XYZ file of C-alpha atoms in Angstrom:
200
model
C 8.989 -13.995 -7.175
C 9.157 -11.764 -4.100
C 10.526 -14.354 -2.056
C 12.970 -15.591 -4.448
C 14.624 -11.804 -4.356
C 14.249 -11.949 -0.834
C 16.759 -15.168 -0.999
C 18.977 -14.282 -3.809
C 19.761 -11.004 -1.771
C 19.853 -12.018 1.483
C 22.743 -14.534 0.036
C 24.553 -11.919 -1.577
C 24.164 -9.669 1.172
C 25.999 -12.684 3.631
C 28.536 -13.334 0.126
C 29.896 -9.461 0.400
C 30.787 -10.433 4.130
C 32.740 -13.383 3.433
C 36.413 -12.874 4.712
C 39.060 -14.575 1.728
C 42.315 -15.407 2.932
C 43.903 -13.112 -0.472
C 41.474 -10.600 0.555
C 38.256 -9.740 -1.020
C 37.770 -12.134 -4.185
C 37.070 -11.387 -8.238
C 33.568 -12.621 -7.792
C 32.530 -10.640 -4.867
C 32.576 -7.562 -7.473
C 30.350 -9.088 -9.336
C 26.892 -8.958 -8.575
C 25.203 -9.652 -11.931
C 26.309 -13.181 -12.455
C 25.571 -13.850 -9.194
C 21.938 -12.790 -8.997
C 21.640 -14.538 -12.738
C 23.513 -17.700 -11.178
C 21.094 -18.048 -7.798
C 18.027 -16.683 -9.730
C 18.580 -20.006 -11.857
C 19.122 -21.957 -9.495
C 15.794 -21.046 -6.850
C 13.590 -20.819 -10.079
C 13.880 -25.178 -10.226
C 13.222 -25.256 -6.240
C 9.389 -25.717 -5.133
C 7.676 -23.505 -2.394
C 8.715 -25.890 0.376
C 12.577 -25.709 -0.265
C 12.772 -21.987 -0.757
C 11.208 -21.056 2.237
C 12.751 -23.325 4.399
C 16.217 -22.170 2.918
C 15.135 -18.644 3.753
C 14.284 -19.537 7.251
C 17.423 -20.779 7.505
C 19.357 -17.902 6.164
C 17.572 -15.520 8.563
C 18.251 -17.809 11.545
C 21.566 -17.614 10.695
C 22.241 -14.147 10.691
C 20.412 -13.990 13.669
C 23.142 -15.718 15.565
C 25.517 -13.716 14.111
C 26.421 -16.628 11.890
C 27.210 -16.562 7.786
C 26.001 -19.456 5.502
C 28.288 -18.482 2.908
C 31.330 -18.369 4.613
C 30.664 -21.901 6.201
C 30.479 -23.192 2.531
C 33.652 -21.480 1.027
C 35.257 -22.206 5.031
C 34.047 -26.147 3.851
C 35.275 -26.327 0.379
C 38.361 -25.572 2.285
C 38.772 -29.129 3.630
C 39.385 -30.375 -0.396
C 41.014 -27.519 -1.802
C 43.267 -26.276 0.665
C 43.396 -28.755 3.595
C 46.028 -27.330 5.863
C 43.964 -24.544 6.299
C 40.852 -26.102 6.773
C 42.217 -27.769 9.585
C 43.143 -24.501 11.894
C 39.759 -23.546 11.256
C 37.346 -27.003 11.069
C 36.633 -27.244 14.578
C 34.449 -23.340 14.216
C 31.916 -25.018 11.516
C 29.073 -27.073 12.801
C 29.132 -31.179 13.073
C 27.310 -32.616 10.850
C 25.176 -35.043 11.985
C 24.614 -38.965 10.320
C 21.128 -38.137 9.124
C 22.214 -34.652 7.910
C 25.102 -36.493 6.009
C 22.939 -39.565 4.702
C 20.310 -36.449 2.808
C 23.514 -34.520 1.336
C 25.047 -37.963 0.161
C 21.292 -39.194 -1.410
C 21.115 -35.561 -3.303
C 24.707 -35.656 -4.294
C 24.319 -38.614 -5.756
C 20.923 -37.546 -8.189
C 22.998 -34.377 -8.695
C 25.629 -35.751 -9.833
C 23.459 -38.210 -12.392
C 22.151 -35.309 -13.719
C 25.261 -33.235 -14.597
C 26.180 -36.446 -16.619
C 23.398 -36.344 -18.647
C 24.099 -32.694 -18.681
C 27.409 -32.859 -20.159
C 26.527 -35.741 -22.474
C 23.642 -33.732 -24.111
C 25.143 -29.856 -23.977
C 28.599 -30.676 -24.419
C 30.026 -27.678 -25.169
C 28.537 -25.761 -22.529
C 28.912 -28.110 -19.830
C 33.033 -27.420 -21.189
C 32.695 -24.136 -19.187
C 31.487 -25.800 -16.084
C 33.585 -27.077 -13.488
C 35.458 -30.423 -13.302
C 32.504 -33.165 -12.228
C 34.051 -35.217 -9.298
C 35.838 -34.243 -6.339
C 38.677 -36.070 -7.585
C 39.331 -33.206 -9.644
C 39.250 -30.927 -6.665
C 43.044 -28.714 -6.656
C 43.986 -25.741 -5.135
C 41.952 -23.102 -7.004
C 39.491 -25.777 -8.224
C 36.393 -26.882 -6.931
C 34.847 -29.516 -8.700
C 30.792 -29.457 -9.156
C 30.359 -32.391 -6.610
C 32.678 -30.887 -4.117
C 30.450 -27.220 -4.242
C 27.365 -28.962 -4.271
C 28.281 -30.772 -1.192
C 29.792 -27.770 1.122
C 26.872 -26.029 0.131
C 23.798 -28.776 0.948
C 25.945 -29.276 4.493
C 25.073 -25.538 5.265
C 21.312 -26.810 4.752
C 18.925 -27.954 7.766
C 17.706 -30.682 7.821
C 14.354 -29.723 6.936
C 15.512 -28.081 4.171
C 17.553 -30.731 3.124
C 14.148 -33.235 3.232
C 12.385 -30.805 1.129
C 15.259 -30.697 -1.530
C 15.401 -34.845 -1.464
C 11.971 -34.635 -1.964
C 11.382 -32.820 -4.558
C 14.715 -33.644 -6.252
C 12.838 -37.218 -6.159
C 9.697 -36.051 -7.613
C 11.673 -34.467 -10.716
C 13.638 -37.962 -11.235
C 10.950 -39.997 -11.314
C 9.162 -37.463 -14.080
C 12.302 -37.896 -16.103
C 13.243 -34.247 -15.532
C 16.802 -32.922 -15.000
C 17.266 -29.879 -12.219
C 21.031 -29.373 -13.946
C 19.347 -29.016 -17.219
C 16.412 -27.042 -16.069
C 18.696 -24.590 -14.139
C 21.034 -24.082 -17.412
C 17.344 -23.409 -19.154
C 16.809 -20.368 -16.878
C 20.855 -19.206 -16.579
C 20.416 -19.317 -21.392
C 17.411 -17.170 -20.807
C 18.515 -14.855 -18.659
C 22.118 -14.200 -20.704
C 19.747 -13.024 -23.702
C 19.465 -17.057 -25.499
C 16.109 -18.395 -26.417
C 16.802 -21.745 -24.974
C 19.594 -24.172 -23.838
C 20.334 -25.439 -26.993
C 20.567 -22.703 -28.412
C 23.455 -21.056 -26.064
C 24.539 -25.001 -27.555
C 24.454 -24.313 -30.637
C 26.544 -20.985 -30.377
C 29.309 -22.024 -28.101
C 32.894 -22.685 -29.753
């Protein structure tokens, strides 16, 4: 658990730095969903991918360099294009085998947020749009997220999460569902279903 606090802040720590182009955003103020939100989301990750992610959060900042403002700077190239482009050629290239991982994970990801939606649908109501092809200014669809945030990845960390993102699959288990599991539990519900059960 000490290492998962050790990631969740060291992200928030690097989220309070990133620069908005409106100036400092709504979210940035608040810190509870966002330690409820990544808490959730490192409690479905094995050993292997949360350390690696760490690494690569502290050899970020060690070059000076933020992994959360390369994803929001990313998200940028779908949601506001004309600005991405005075400011694409700063982010890192990302490489054909670094591309070919995101793309294989994207695509389980995105498998699971169906079955997601089709099983929980009036939470998944609250979630954002599925496909990128809902992407607008101001709205960033699931797949579009996901991906600008797995580019900021290594590699290695990116094998891990393939891995075990693999592993769960084949066991007929859902990371989108077991996330929501842990986000219900820690808003005060006793399970998924039952945040479910008493959404309008």
């Amino acid at each position: 658990m000490k290492q998962i606090a050790e990631l969740v802040f060291t992200e928030w720590r690097q989220f309070q730095k990133v620069q908005n182009e409106g100036g400092r955003a709504e979210c940035q103020n608040h810190m509870r969903e966002f330690v409820i939100n990544r808490l959730a989301q490192f409690l479905t990750w094995n050993e292997e991918m949360r350390a690696s992610y760490l690494q690569d959060l502290k050899d970020a900042e060690a070059i000076g360099w933020n992994l959360l403002t390369e994803k929001y700077a990313r998200m940028m190239r779908y949601t506001a294009p004309q600005q991405y482009a005075a400011l694409c050629n700063q982010l890192p290239v990302i490489s054909e085998s670094k591309e070919r991982l995101v793309n294989e994970i994207v695509a389980i990801q995105l498998r699971w947020q169906q079955e997601y939606g089709r099983r929980y649908p009036k939470v998944a109501r609250g979630s954002r749009p599925m496909s990128s092809s809902s992407d607008a200014e101001y709205i960033t669809s699931f797949e579009t997220y996901l991906r600008c945030e797995l580019d900021t990845y290594s590699e290695r960390t990116l094998r891990a999460y393939l891995a075990h993102a693999r592993a769960l699959e084949s066991q007929g288990a859902n990371m989108t569902i077991l996330n929501l599991e842990f986000v219900a539990r820690l808003y005060g519900f006793s399970s998924l279903q039952e945040m479910e059960d008493k959404s309008r």
